[in-house]
Structures are given as C-alpha cells and as structure tokens.
Amino acid sequence: MSDRTILLADDEPDIRLLVRTHLTRHEPWEVLEAEDGARAIAVYAERTFDLVILDQRMPQLNGTEVARALREDHAFDGPIVLFSAYIDAEVEDIASDLGLIAVEKSNMRQLREVVREHLAGDPPTP
Amino acid sequence: MIRDSRIVRRLVAVTLAAGLLTGIIGVLLVQVLERRDHREAVTDQMIGLAERTATSIDGRIDALGSQLRLLSSTPGVADLSPEASTQLAIALRATQTLDSLTLYDGDGRAAAAASSSRLLRPPDLPGRDDLSVGTAPSGPPARIIWEGVVPSVELGTLVEDPPGTPAGTLVGIAPLVVLAHEVTAHLDGPSVNALVVGEDGSVIAHRELDRVLERRPFAIDEVVDGDRPATVLEIDGERMLVAAAPLRTVPAWVVVQRPEDGFLAAADAGTGEVTSVFLAVVIAIVAAVTIAGSRMLQPLRPLADAVERIGGGDTSVRTDLGGVGEVEVLAQGFNQMAERLERRRRELEHAEREARESEERLRLMVEGVEDYAILLLDLDGTILTWNTGARRLLGHATDEAIGRRLTASFDPTDPPADPLPLAVQQGRAEEEGWCRRADGDRFWAHIVVTALQDDVGDPYGYAVILHDLTTRRAAQHATEEALRREREAAAELRRANELKDEFLAIATHEIRTPLSAILGSGHVLWSDWEHLGDAERRELVEIVDRHAQDMGFIVDRLLDFTRLQAGRVRVNRVPIALDEEMHRHVELLGPQLDGHRLDVTAESVTVGVDRALMRHVVTNLLSNAAKFSPTGSTIALAASVVGDRLVIRVADEGVGIAPEEHQLIFELFRRSSNDAVVNARGTGVGLAIVKRYVELAEGSITVESAPGEGATFTVDVPVALDPDDD
C-alpha cells in the first residue's frame, strides 16, 4: 500500500502522534516510530527508509548523534530532517555539517512540505 | 746614667775578650813563625859553617899537594936517585904536616922514603901496583887511609923525568889530626860540634876528640839525603841539628852539629817580648774603648731621658739638639717623632670626644623615640638597652627588661618567627607578628633586626626596631575585607547575570516545547479537520490542553522563581491543618502522580505556616519524585511537627542521585546528569524554588540518596505552634 517509508524518532508521544497524523492523512507514506535515539538506530537497521525525521533533544542519543551514525555507520545518504523545538545558529551549523534539513517543531506545515518535496517525483507509482 | 755605663762595660768586656784572644793567637803565631825562621837561619848558618870548614880543609890539602908537586920536580927526587931519601927527609921536616913521604919508581916499587916518627927503609916497603907508571898517568888522587884506627890522608903526585914523561910517583901521608884542627879552627860557640865523616860513614876527625881512637859510624846518608844537607838527628839521646858539606879533595864530608834546645830557647826568648807588646796594646785598646764609649754615649743621655718620659706618656717632651753627626740627626728625628705623637694624641682626643658626643646624641635620640622600640641585643638575644619607645610599647621598665630575651615579648600562643637566625644569615631580617605587652595585651609588631659586626666582621649583637602596627593592620584588614566583599558582590552579580542569561535561554526552550505541541496540534486540527475522525480530533485537542497546562505550570514556576529571586516573596504564616493540606496538594497534582502508589502520613495538627511555602514544597517534591521514579513504584509523603519545627519528607524508589550531585540539584535548571532522566519532563526549576522558599522561611532542605536507591528529600522549617496568635 505505502510506497514510501519514513522513520520518526521523538521521545514526546504527543509530537509523534501529531507528526504521524499530519503526514499520513494525505500521502501514502508509512511512518515508523522510535522513542529515543538508540531505538531509532535499531529500527533503521530493520528496514529501508526513504526519509528520517529526528528530534534533536532525545535521551540516549540526540538527533545529530543519530544522524551522524546513520550517515557514517549505515551509509544512509537520503534526506534527514532535524526536528527541533528551537533552531538556533548552533543547530543550523550542525545540520549543515551533516547535510540535515532543520525544521522547527512548531512549524508542522513546513515539515510536511519538506517531506513531500523530497519524496515526490520519483516514487514508483502504485 | 745606669744604662750607658752598662753599655760601656759591655763594650769594654767585648773588646777585652777580642783583644786577648787576638793577642794569644798572635803570640802563638809569632812563636811558631819565630821558631821556624830561627831554625831556618840556624840551619843556613850551620850549612855555611860546614862549607867554610870544608873549603879550609880542602885548601890545606891543596897546599900539601902543591908542596908534593914542588918536591917531585926537585933534582934527586925527579931522577929517583939514591939521594932522594935525604931530599924527602928534608922536605918532611920542612912541612911539619906530613907524617911520611915515599917515592915509587915506574914499576911501583919504593925507591925512597922518609918518616917523621919512624925509620923507613925503601926495600922493606910494599910495592904499589896501583902506582906503576902507565896505570896512573895523571897522578894518584888524594884518599883516606886507615892505619889501624888512625885515619890519614894519602896524597900522590907524578914524578916526571924528563918533564912530560912520568917516571914514578911521590906519595905523602898526613895524619888527620891536621884536619881536626882545621875543623876546630872554623867553629865558634861552645855548643857547636864538628866532625869529618868519610864516604863509608866513619868518623875521621872530631872536634872534641883530638884523635879519633876508634872507628865510629855516623849516619851521613840521613844528613845529605834531602834538598839541603841538613837535618835533625837523635844523637846520644839529644836532638841535634846537623849540617854537612862535601870535601873537594878527599871523599869525605864536613859535618857540624848543635843541640836543638839551645837555639829554640833563644828563639822563644824573642817571643816573650812580643807577648808583652800585645798585652800592652790590648790594655790600651780597652782603655780607649772605655773612654770613647762613655764619651759617645754622653750626648745620648738627654735623648734617653726623653724617651723614658715619652714612654711614660709625656708627649710634650723634647730633647736638646746638642751633639754632632748621628746624635744630632737622632735628636732631630726624636723631636719630630714626639711632635707627631703629640699631634696624633690631640687628634685622637678630639676624635674620641666627638665620638663620645655623637654617641651621647644618638643615645639621647634613641632614648627619646617614643613610637618605636629600639633595643640592642647581645649575641644570645638578651636585651642590653631599652629606650622610651620600648618602655611604652612593651610596658616593661628598663631595669626589668635588661637581661630578658626579646622572644619573651612574643605572644606565646601565636608568636612570630624568631628573626635573629635570618639576621645572622642575611645581615638583616624583618618579621611581623603578635607580641605581648607587660599587661598581657597583644599588639601586631613589625620587627626589623640588623646583625651588628665589629671592625673585623665578627658579630657581636643585634639592633632591633619594633613598631606597633595593630591599627594599621586592622585598617588594612578592613580594606581587604571590603575589597573581598566587593569582589564577592561583583562575582555574585556576574553569576546572577549569567544565571539570568541561562535562565532566559532555558526558559525559552522549556516554554517552546509545550508551545510546539500546541501549535502543531492547532495546525493539524485546522488543516486536516475533514480528514480527522472524532477520536483523532479529540486527541489533538487534549494535546493542546495538556501542553497548555504544562506551559502554564512552567510559567508559574518561573514567575515564582523570579519573584523569590527578586525578594518579592514574604513569609506569611497562616493556620493550616497539616493532614488536610497534604491531601489537598496530592489531589491537585492529580494526573502527574498517576501510575505511582502514594503513601501519605500527616499529623492532624494545625500550625502557623506560609501557605505558598507548603504548596511549593509538597507539589514540587512530589512531582519531582514522580518524574524520577518508575511507574508503579511507591512515593511516600510524611509531614510531622517536631518541637517547633515542621518536617516534611518525600521518599521515592527512583534512579537516585550520586552524592557529588546532592548540592547541584538545588541550583536552577540543574538536573541529574544520569542519562536516563535527562529528558524527563521537568523544568529544573522546582528544587531551586523549594530551596529558596525554605531558606526564606529560615528552614533547610536536605537529600539522602545514592544512584539506584531512590531519594529522600527532607524539609525542616520553623512553624508557629499556636497559629491563632498569628
């Protein structure tokens, strides 16, 4: 049924609910969830993902640490969204170093547009 | 003058000794020389005597020879005629010297003969082969012959006929009495003795013996065996000086001899005079030296007196410039020296007076100093001097202080280091510390010690200056204290400012999190409304509600904190029933405590306590316990009154807190570094608020915990036990 798979890691269940609801209501995307950084990496190893959304502030491993692990240890070169409550210069610097797309948590609309932009175009048409 | 006569005596004694010694040595030397010279002269005399005697004897024998030659040429003799015997007898009588005459022919047979004492018949006479013509062409030599013990001289001459042709020999014999006579004739002095000695060492003639009646040997070899024909021989137990001279005409020696004692005594007689002369000279020298010494020392007497006086300390003394030469120079030198000595003495007196005055001035000055204790110590640190300042500062009277040790004035409970050892090493040392007055009061002293050294660098004591710095020290401490407080205040301010920045940053973030959820929910509700089911819509609205409440809670806490921080909170005690209050707060927290078992024990008592304080303490500690302990675990809340204090204790079974973090957790936005709880819901404000509130109410909050063993927070605040009075 779904043609695109998204990994969503956030320790806040309410945020995971919001993101899942918002992204899956209109598109045929599948969202798999992880509640912290370590679990995110474990889940990633089980499946192939087209896009990863990482909360910056998580227990165990934070968003950028997970992103670095995916890029360097798991050779993931797909789009990674760094989802943060507040984006300051520091977060932006880290994001640009690792080729991440930084999106503020309060901006659900931007998140959906970013995901759509990266997953649109070349999906195998169902 | 005792001294100069002593000098003269000494001079005389030395001169006398030297003179006598010289005299004795001289006399001995003269004696030796005299003896040697005398012996030489006598020896020469003796040799001369012997030579003269020999010449004289030779002359007699020569004369005899001439007579024989004359006789040989007379007719009758020359032709060996029978009348020749007559001729010979005539000639014999004429000579009175010859004892016999014999004429031998060419064959050595006696042809004629004549004798003064006996009748000679030529045919009876033995032939003389040695006289045959041809064997002795030049005539027979004179020789000495012995007839028994009587020595004679035999003389021979050739008889020529015709002249130039030897025909025979005429031989004459003369007894040696003649010779002895000759010897005697040439000697003078009774002690001199003479003799003639033949070649074989036999005595031929002797002066004392008219005839030599026996052959006596004489050691002629010993006499002639040397540079000079003279020597000393031991003859008949007497030392004799012996000299010899050879005879030309016959092989014999003339010997003269005299006893050695005789002429040596003569020589010694000469030396006696020399000794007397020497003694006279020595006495004269001694006398001259005595007089000259006394006279030479005479001008030195005043000088000696002056030296004696100057030695006694009288530097004003001068001596007369009498005398000549060196004495005058000496007197001048003495006067100059005395002059300089006196000048030097005056200078010294002057310098000494000045030094005394200077010392006295210094002493008065030191004594007059009131604000500084100035003292001198000996090498052991014992006090030698004590000025007014020392009396004032240390309180001891001078006679009480002298002999004490400086360190005795150091405060015994907290004494300064003893500065003397350092002063010994470095020459000077400074020290500060507590000292004690005689009345027991302490004062803070500044001590300067200088090690004192004498001219050659040996230490002999210390100069100590002591000053009371108590007031200055207090002022300095006050200044330092003020500065320290100011620094602390500045640091506090800086910390507060940093805290404020941090506070703002964290607060923004903390508020942002629920805000994001609210905004996200709003957007989803709005944009996906048609696609959402009722359940979903409800869920999203609940999210909005929940996070809005969270945000409200956070904002309230932040407001509480800022109010506390700004000191705008006042403790307002109102009567509160303890058990009701506890249960009310548990109910108000409601959902936050879902999932935990709650165990509340509270006394049913009413106390006067600040209501806000109660709310902060109970709600914060409970929500904190809920956040950091797993679902299903028990949280215990206990409240009791102990004395006039309210004790509230909240215990959980959560992750616990490491001991080193027990203080940190009460700071703003600090949470345990434990990874498991980093992102647990919470603001990091709660415990900070509780602590400040409790402290405001003059209470305390403590925590007991270890990692994995839960945590127990205990709050202890004073309360009014009779709240109605409040």
Short mmCIF file of N, CA and C in Angstrom, two decimals, chain B residues 311-463:
data_model
loop_
_atom_site.label_atom_id
_atom_site.label_comp_id
_atom_site.label_asym_id
_atom_site.label_seq_id
_atom_site.Cartn_x
_atom_site.Cartn_y
_atom_site.Cartn_z
N GLY B 311 107.79 57.48 76.97
CA GLY B 311 107.24 56.14 77.27
C GLY B 311 106.24 56.21 78.40
N GLY B 312 106.52 57.15 79.32
CA GLY B 312 105.61 57.32 80.46
C GLY B 312 104.36 58.10 80.10
N GLY B 313 104.26 58.54 78.82
CA GLY B 313 103.03 59.21 78.40
C GLY B 313 103.17 60.71 78.22
N ASP B 314 104.34 61.27 78.53
CA ASP B 314 104.51 62.71 78.40
C ASP B 314 104.95 63.04 76.98
N THR B 315 103.97 63.30 76.10
CA THR B 315 104.33 63.52 74.70
C THR B 315 104.82 64.94 74.44
N SER B 316 104.80 65.79 75.48
CA SER B 316 105.24 67.17 75.24
C SER B 316 106.76 67.28 75.33
N VAL B 317 107.46 66.23 75.75
CA VAL B 317 108.90 66.30 75.98
C VAL B 317 109.65 66.45 74.65
N ARG B 318 110.74 67.27 74.67
CA ARG B 318 111.63 67.42 73.52
C ARG B 318 113.06 67.32 74.03
N THR B 319 113.98 66.97 73.18
CA THR B 319 115.37 66.84 73.62
C THR B 319 116.23 67.93 73.00
N ASP B 320 117.39 68.27 73.69
CA ASP B 320 118.31 69.27 73.15
C ASP B 320 118.91 68.77 71.87
N LEU B 321 119.18 69.71 71.00
CA LEU B 321 119.78 69.28 69.73
C LEU B 321 121.28 69.28 69.83
N GLY B 322 121.85 69.08 71.07
CA GLY B 322 123.29 69.00 71.24
C GLY B 322 123.83 67.75 70.58
N GLY B 323 125.15 67.68 70.50
CA GLY B 323 125.74 66.50 69.89
C GLY B 323 126.02 66.76 68.43
N VAL B 324 126.71 65.83 67.84
CA VAL B 324 127.09 66.03 66.44
C VAL B 324 126.70 64.80 65.65
N GLY B 325 126.70 64.98 64.34
CA GLY B 325 126.50 63.84 63.42
C GLY B 325 125.24 63.06 63.72
N GLU B 326 125.39 61.79 63.86
CA GLU B 326 124.25 60.91 64.00
C GLU B 326 123.43 61.26 65.23
N VAL B 327 124.11 61.68 66.31
CA VAL B 327 123.38 62.00 67.53
C VAL B 327 122.43 63.17 67.28
N GLU B 328 122.91 64.15 66.51
CA GLU B 328 122.05 65.30 66.22
C GLU B 328 120.86 64.86 65.35
N VAL B 329 121.20 64.04 64.36
CA VAL B 329 120.13 63.54 63.48
C VAL B 329 119.10 62.77 64.31
N LEU B 330 119.62 61.97 65.24
CA LEU B 330 118.76 61.16 66.11
C LEU B 330 117.87 62.06 66.96
N ALA B 331 118.47 63.12 67.49
CA ALA B 331 117.72 64.06 68.33
C ALA B 331 116.63 64.74 67.51
N GLN B 332 117.00 65.14 66.27
CA GLN B 332 116.00 65.79 65.41
C GLN B 332 114.86 64.82 65.12
N GLY B 333 115.27 63.58 64.75
CA GLY B 333 114.25 62.55 64.45
C GLY B 333 113.35 62.31 65.64
N PHE B 334 113.99 62.32 66.84
CA PHE B 334 113.20 62.09 68.05
C PHE B 334 112.19 63.22 68.25
N ASN B 335 112.67 64.43 68.06
CA ASN B 335 111.78 65.58 68.27
C ASN B 335 110.62 65.56 67.29
N GLN B 336 110.94 65.18 66.02
CA GLN B 336 109.84 65.11 65.01
C GLN B 336 108.83 64.04 65.42
N MET B 337 109.39 62.93 65.88
CA MET B 337 108.51 61.83 66.28
C MET B 337 107.62 62.26 67.44
N ALA B 338 108.24 62.92 68.40
CA ALA B 338 107.49 63.38 69.57
C ALA B 338 106.41 64.37 69.14
N GLU B 339 106.77 65.22 68.19
CA GLU B 339 105.84 66.21 67.64
C GLU B 339 104.62 65.50 67.05
N ARG B 340 104.91 64.51 66.20
CA ARG B 340 103.82 63.77 65.55
C ARG B 340 102.98 63.02 66.56
N LEU B 341 103.68 62.44 67.53
CA LEU B 341 102.97 61.70 68.58
C LEU B 341 101.99 62.60 69.30
N GLU B 342 102.45 63.82 69.60
CA GLU B 342 101.59 64.71 70.35
C GLU B 342 100.39 65.14 69.49
N ARG B 343 100.71 65.40 68.18
CA ARG B 343 99.65 65.81 67.27
C ARG B 343 98.60 64.69 67.19
N ARG B 344 99.11 63.47 67.03
CA ARG B 344 98.23 62.30 66.90
C ARG B 344 97.38 62.15 68.17
N ARG B 345 98.03 62.40 69.33
CA ARG B 345 97.33 62.26 70.60
C ARG B 345 96.18 63.26 70.68
N ARG B 346 96.52 64.50 70.21
CA ARG B 346 95.46 65.54 70.24
C ARG B 346 94.31 65.16 69.32
N GLU B 347 94.70 64.66 68.11
CA GLU B 347 93.65 64.25 67.15
C GLU B 347 92.78 63.16 67.75
N LEU B 348 93.44 62.20 68.36
CA LEU B 348 92.72 61.08 68.97
C LEU B 348 91.78 61.57 70.06
N GLU B 349 92.31 62.49 70.90
CA GLU B 349 91.47 63.04 71.97
C GLU B 349 90.25 63.73 71.39
N HIS B 350 90.53 64.46 70.29
CA HIS B 350 89.45 65.19 69.64
C HIS B 350 88.40 64.21 69.10
N ALA B 351 88.93 63.20 68.36
CA ALA B 351 88.03 62.22 67.75
C ALA B 351 87.23 61.49 68.82
N GLU B 352 87.94 61.19 69.91
CA GLU B 352 87.29 60.45 71.00
C GLU B 352 86.17 61.29 71.61
N ARG B 353 86.46 62.59 71.79
CA ARG B 353 85.46 63.49 72.36
C ARG B 353 84.25 63.57 71.44
N GLU B 354 84.58 63.71 70.11
CA GLU B 354 83.49 63.81 69.13
C GLU B 354 82.64 62.54 69.13
N ALA B 355 83.35 61.38 69.15
CA ALA B 355 82.63 60.11 69.15
C ALA B 355 81.73 60.01 70.39
N ARG B 356 82.31 60.46 71.54
CA ARG B 356 81.51 60.40 72.77
C ARG B 356 80.28 61.27 72.66
N GLU B 357 80.51 62.47 72.10
CA GLU B 357 79.38 63.39 71.97
C GLU B 357 78.33 62.84 71.01
N SER B 358 78.87 62.30 69.88
CA SER B 358 77.97 61.75 68.86
C SER B 358 77.17 60.58 69.44
N GLU B 359 77.89 59.76 70.20
CA GLU B 359 77.23 58.62 70.81
C GLU B 359 76.16 59.06 71.80
N GLU B 360 76.52 60.11 72.53
CA GLU B 360 75.58 60.63 73.52
C GLU B 360 74.34 61.19 72.82
N ARG B 361 74.58 61.93 71.72
CA ARG B 361 73.46 62.49 70.96
C ARG B 361 72.57 61.36 70.45
N LEU B 362 73.24 60.35 69.86
CA LEU B 362 72.49 59.22 69.33
C LEU B 362 71.70 58.52 70.44
N ARG B 363 72.38 58.39 71.60
CA ARG B 363 71.72 57.72 72.71
C ARG B 363 70.48 58.49 73.14
N LEU B 364 70.68 59.84 73.21
CA LEU B 364 69.54 60.68 73.61
C LEU B 364 68.41 60.57 72.60
N MET B 365 68.83 60.56 71.31
CA MET B 365 67.82 60.49 70.25
C MET B 365 67.06 59.17 70.34
N VAL B 366 67.84 58.08 70.44
CA VAL B 366 67.21 56.75 70.53
C VAL B 366 66.31 56.68 71.77
N GLU B 367 66.88 57.21 72.85
CA GLU B 367 66.13 57.17 74.11
C GLU B 367 64.82 57.95 73.97
N GLY B 368 64.89 59.05 73.18
CA GLY B 368 63.72 59.93 73.05
C GLY B 368 62.64 59.39 72.13
N VAL B 369 62.99 58.44 71.29
CA VAL B 369 61.99 57.94 70.34
C VAL B 369 60.88 57.22 71.11
N GLU B 370 59.65 57.61 70.87
CA GLU B 370 58.55 57.04 71.64
C GLU B 370 57.74 56.01 70.87
N ASP B 371 57.68 56.21 69.55
CA ASP B 371 56.79 55.35 68.77
C ASP B 371 57.46 54.04 68.36
N TYR B 372 58.77 54.03 68.49
CA TYR B 372 59.49 52.82 68.08
C TYR B 372 60.27 52.30 69.27
N ALA B 373 60.18 51.00 69.49
CA ALA B 373 61.04 50.38 70.49
C ALA B 373 62.37 50.10 69.80
N ILE B 374 63.43 50.69 70.38
CA ILE B 374 64.75 50.46 69.78
C ILE B 374 65.59 49.79 70.85
N LEU B 375 66.10 48.62 70.57
CA LEU B 375 66.88 47.93 71.58
C LEU B 375 68.10 47.24 70.97
N LEU B 376 69.08 47.05 71.82
CA LEU B 376 70.27 46.31 71.41
C LEU B 376 70.26 44.96 72.13
N LEU B 377 70.62 43.93 71.38
CA LEU B 377 70.69 42.60 71.98
C LEU B 377 72.12 42.10 71.87
N ASP B 378 72.52 41.27 72.81
CA ASP B 378 73.81 40.62 72.62
C ASP B 378 73.61 39.41 71.71
N LEU B 379 74.69 38.67 71.49
CA LEU B 379 74.62 37.56 70.52
C LEU B 379 73.59 36.50 70.91
N ASP B 380 73.30 36.39 72.21
CA ASP B 380 72.34 35.37 72.65
C ASP B 380 70.90 35.84 72.53
N GLY B 381 70.72 37.12 72.12
CA GLY B 381 69.36 37.64 72.04
C GLY B 381 68.89 38.24 73.35
N THR B 382 69.82 38.48 74.27
CA THR B 382 69.46 39.10 75.55
C THR B 382 69.49 40.63 75.41
N ILE B 383 68.49 41.28 76.00
CA ILE B 383 68.35 42.73 75.83
C ILE B 383 69.41 43.48 76.63
N LEU B 384 70.11 44.43 75.94
CA LEU B 384 71.15 45.23 76.59
C LEU B 384 70.69 46.66 76.83
N THR B 385 69.95 47.25 75.86
CA THR B 385 69.43 48.62 76.05
C THR B 385 67.95 48.63 75.72
N TRP B 386 67.27 49.68 76.18
CA TRP B 386 65.81 49.70 76.20
C TRP B 386 65.40 51.16 76.18
N ASN B 387 64.81 51.63 75.11
CA ASN B 387 64.52 53.07 75.06
C ASN B 387 63.09 53.37 75.52
N THR B 388 62.76 54.67 75.47
CA THR B 388 61.43 55.09 75.90
C THR B 388 60.33 54.38 75.10
N GLY B 389 60.60 54.28 73.78
CA GLY B 389 59.63 53.62 72.91
C GLY B 389 59.39 52.18 73.36
N ALA B 390 60.48 51.51 73.76
CA ALA B 390 60.36 50.12 74.20
C ALA B 390 59.53 50.06 75.49
N ARG B 391 59.79 51.04 76.39
CA ARG B 391 59.01 51.06 77.64
C ARG B 391 57.53 51.26 77.33
N ARG B 392 57.28 52.19 76.43
CA ARG B 392 55.88 52.49 76.10
C ARG B 392 55.21 51.31 75.41
N LEU B 393 55.94 50.75 74.44
CA LEU B 393 55.34 49.74 73.58
C LEU B 393 55.18 48.40 74.32
N LEU B 394 56.24 48.00 75.02
CA LEU B 394 56.22 46.67 75.63
C LEU B 394 55.84 46.71 77.10
N GLY B 395 55.86 47.94 77.69
CA GLY B 395 55.32 48.10 79.03
C GLY B 395 56.27 47.75 80.15
N HIS B 396 57.43 47.18 79.84
CA HIS B 396 58.37 46.83 80.90
C HIS B 396 59.26 48.01 81.23
N ALA B 397 59.59 48.19 82.53
CA ALA B 397 60.55 49.20 82.92
C ALA B 397 61.92 48.75 82.42
N THR B 398 62.81 49.75 82.28
CA THR B 398 64.12 49.44 81.69
C THR B 398 64.87 48.37 82.49
N ASP B 399 64.97 48.57 83.81
CA ASP B 399 65.77 47.61 84.59
C ASP B 399 65.13 46.23 84.62
N GLU B 400 63.83 46.20 84.36
CA GLU B 400 63.12 44.92 84.32
C GLU B 400 63.39 44.21 82.98
N ALA B 401 63.56 45.05 81.94
CA ALA B 401 63.70 44.49 80.59
C ALA B 401 65.12 44.02 80.31
N ILE B 402 66.11 44.75 80.84
CA ILE B 402 67.51 44.40 80.56
C ILE B 402 67.76 42.98 81.09
N GLY B 403 68.37 42.16 80.23
CA GLY B 403 68.67 40.79 80.66
C GLY B 403 67.59 39.80 80.24
N ARG B 404 66.38 40.36 79.90
CA ARG B 404 65.36 39.44 79.36
C ARG B 404 65.71 39.10 77.92
N ARG B 405 64.96 38.18 77.33
CA ARG B 405 65.19 37.88 75.93
C ARG B 405 64.07 38.53 75.12
N LEU B 406 64.41 38.93 73.90
CA LEU B 406 63.42 39.58 73.05
C LEU B 406 62.22 38.66 72.83
N THR B 407 62.52 37.37 72.63
CA THR B 407 61.44 36.43 72.31
C THR B 407 60.46 36.28 73.48
N ALA B 408 60.87 36.72 74.68
CA ALA B 408 59.96 36.64 75.82
C ALA B 408 58.79 37.59 75.64
N SER B 409 58.94 38.59 74.74
CA SER B 409 57.85 39.52 74.50
C SER B 409 56.97 39.07 73.33
N PHE B 410 57.31 37.94 72.71
CA PHE B 410 56.46 37.43 71.63
C PHE B 410 55.23 36.78 72.25
N ASP B 411 54.11 36.88 71.55
CA ASP B 411 52.87 36.28 72.03
C ASP B 411 53.05 34.76 72.08
N PRO B 412 52.92 34.16 73.25
CA PRO B 412 53.23 32.72 73.34
C PRO B 412 52.26 31.83 72.56
N THR B 413 51.02 32.31 72.36
CA THR B 413 50.07 31.43 71.66
C THR B 413 50.25 31.47 70.15
N ASP B 414 50.71 32.64 69.65
CA ASP B 414 50.85 32.77 68.20
C ASP B 414 52.07 33.64 67.92
N PRO B 415 53.28 33.14 68.26
CA PRO B 415 54.44 34.02 68.18
C PRO B 415 54.94 34.18 66.73
N PRO B 416 55.55 35.33 66.45
CA PRO B 416 56.20 35.48 65.13
C PRO B 416 57.45 34.61 65.09
N ALA B 417 57.94 34.34 63.89
CA ALA B 417 59.18 33.56 63.77
C ALA B 417 60.32 34.38 64.36
N ASP B 418 61.27 33.71 65.00
CA ASP B 418 62.41 34.42 65.58
C ASP B 418 63.28 34.98 64.43
N PRO B 419 63.39 36.30 64.33
CA PRO B 419 64.11 36.86 63.17
C PRO B 419 65.63 36.81 63.32
N LEU B 420 66.16 36.46 64.51
CA LEU B 420 67.61 36.54 64.71
C LEU B 420 68.40 35.59 63.79
N PRO B 421 67.98 34.32 63.65
CA PRO B 421 68.76 33.43 62.78
C PRO B 421 68.86 33.95 61.34
N LEU B 422 67.77 34.50 60.85
CA LEU B 422 67.78 35.03 59.48
C LEU B 422 68.71 36.25 59.40
N ALA B 423 68.66 37.09 60.48
CA ALA B 423 69.53 38.27 60.51
C ALA B 423 70.99 37.84 60.50
N VAL B 424 71.31 36.75 61.16
CA VAL B 424 72.70 36.25 61.17
C VAL B 424 73.11 35.88 59.75
N GLN B 425 72.17 35.24 59.03
CA GLN B 425 72.49 34.79 57.68
C GLN B 425 72.58 35.94 56.69
N GLN B 426 71.60 36.87 56.78
CA GLN B 426 71.48 37.88 55.73
C GLN B 426 71.90 39.27 56.19
N GLY B 427 72.25 39.40 57.44
CA GLY B 427 72.64 40.70 57.95
C GLY B 427 71.45 41.49 58.46
N ARG B 428 70.24 41.20 57.92
CA ARG B 428 69.06 41.96 58.29
C ARG B 428 67.85 41.06 58.11
N ALA B 429 66.85 41.22 58.96
CA ALA B 429 65.65 40.41 58.81
C ALA B 429 64.45 41.21 59.28
N GLU B 430 63.30 40.99 58.62
CA GLU B 430 62.06 41.65 59.03
C GLU B 430 61.04 40.59 59.35
N GLU B 431 60.23 40.88 60.32
CA GLU B 431 59.22 39.90 60.70
C GLU B 431 58.01 40.66 61.22
N GLU B 432 56.81 40.09 61.05
CA GLU B 432 55.63 40.69 61.65
C GLU B 432 54.93 39.62 62.46
N GLY B 433 54.33 40.03 63.54
CA GLY B 433 53.62 39.03 64.31
C GLY B 433 53.13 39.60 65.64
N TRP B 434 52.42 38.76 66.38
CA TRP B 434 51.83 39.20 67.64
C TRP B 434 52.87 39.22 68.75
N CYS B 435 52.91 40.37 69.47
CA CYS B 435 53.76 40.48 70.63
C CYS B 435 52.85 40.76 71.83
N ARG B 436 53.45 40.65 73.01
CA ARG B 436 52.63 40.80 74.22
C ARG B 436 53.25 41.85 75.13
N ARG B 437 52.39 42.80 75.57
CA ARG B 437 52.87 43.83 76.50
C ARG B 437 52.97 43.24 77.90
N ALA B 438 53.55 44.04 78.79
CA ALA B 438 53.68 43.60 80.19
C ALA B 438 52.30 43.33 80.78
N ASP B 439 51.26 44.13 80.34
CA ASP B 439 49.93 43.94 80.91
C ASP B 439 49.16 42.81 80.22
N GLY B 440 49.80 42.12 79.27
CA GLY B 440 49.16 40.97 78.66
C GLY B 440 48.46 41.27 77.35
N ASP B 441 48.29 42.59 77.00
CA ASP B 441 47.62 42.94 75.73
C ASP B 441 48.50 42.51 74.56
N ARG B 442 47.83 42.12 73.49
CA ARG B 442 48.57 41.76 72.29
C ARG B 442 48.68 42.97 71.39
N PHE B 443 49.73 43.06 70.64
CA PHE B 443 49.78 44.03 69.56
C PHE B 443 50.54 43.44 68.40
N TRP B 444 50.21 43.91 67.22
CA TRP B 444 50.83 43.39 65.99
C TRP B 444 52.09 44.20 65.73
N ALA B 445 53.23 43.52 65.80
CA ALA B 445 54.50 44.24 65.72
C ALA B 445 55.19 44.00 64.39
N HIS B 446 55.81 45.07 63.94
CA HIS B 446 56.71 44.96 62.80
C HIS B 446 58.12 45.01 63.39
N ILE B 447 58.91 43.98 63.16
CA ILE B 447 60.22 43.85 63.80
C ILE B 447 61.31 43.87 62.74
N VAL B 448 62.27 44.80 62.90
CA VAL B 448 63.42 44.82 61.99
C VAL B 448 64.66 44.54 62.81
N VAL B 449 65.41 43.52 62.41
CA VAL B 449 66.63 43.16 63.15
C VAL B 449 67.83 43.33 62.24
N THR B 450 68.84 44.03 62.73
CA THR B 450 70.09 44.18 61.99
C THR B 450 71.19 43.52 62.81
N ALA B 451 71.93 42.62 62.18
CA ALA B 451 73.05 41.98 62.88
C ALA B 451 74.21 42.96 62.93
N LEU B 452 74.83 43.11 64.09
CA LEU B 452 75.92 44.07 64.26
C LEU B 452 77.25 43.32 64.19
N GLN B 453 78.21 43.97 63.49
CA GLN B 453 79.53 43.34 63.37
C GLN B 453 80.60 44.34 63.78
N ASP B 454 81.68 43.84 64.34
CA ASP B 454 82.77 44.75 64.70
C ASP B 454 83.65 44.98 63.47
N ASP B 455 84.78 45.70 63.68
CA ASP B 455 85.62 46.11 62.55
C ASP B 455 86.10 44.95 61.70
N VAL B 456 86.34 43.80 62.33
CA VAL B 456 86.88 42.68 61.56
C VAL B 456 85.79 41.73 61.11
N GLY B 457 84.53 42.13 61.27
CA GLY B 457 83.42 41.34 60.73
C GLY B 457 82.88 40.29 61.67
N ASP B 458 83.32 40.28 62.92
CA ASP B 458 82.77 39.31 63.87
C ASP B 458 81.47 39.84 64.45
N PRO B 459 80.40 39.03 64.48
CA PRO B 459 79.13 39.51 65.02
C PRO B 459 79.21 39.69 66.54
N TYR B 460 78.60 40.75 67.03
CA TYR B 460 78.62 40.92 68.49
C TYR B 460 77.24 41.23 69.04
N GLY B 461 76.22 41.31 68.18
CA GLY B 461 74.89 41.55 68.71
C GLY B 461 73.90 41.94 67.62
N TYR B 462 72.77 42.50 68.05
CA TYR B 462 71.71 42.87 67.10
C TYR B 462 71.11 44.20 67.52
N ALA B 463 70.73 44.99 66.51
CA ALA B 463 69.92 46.17 66.77
C ALA B 463 68.49 45.81 66.35
#
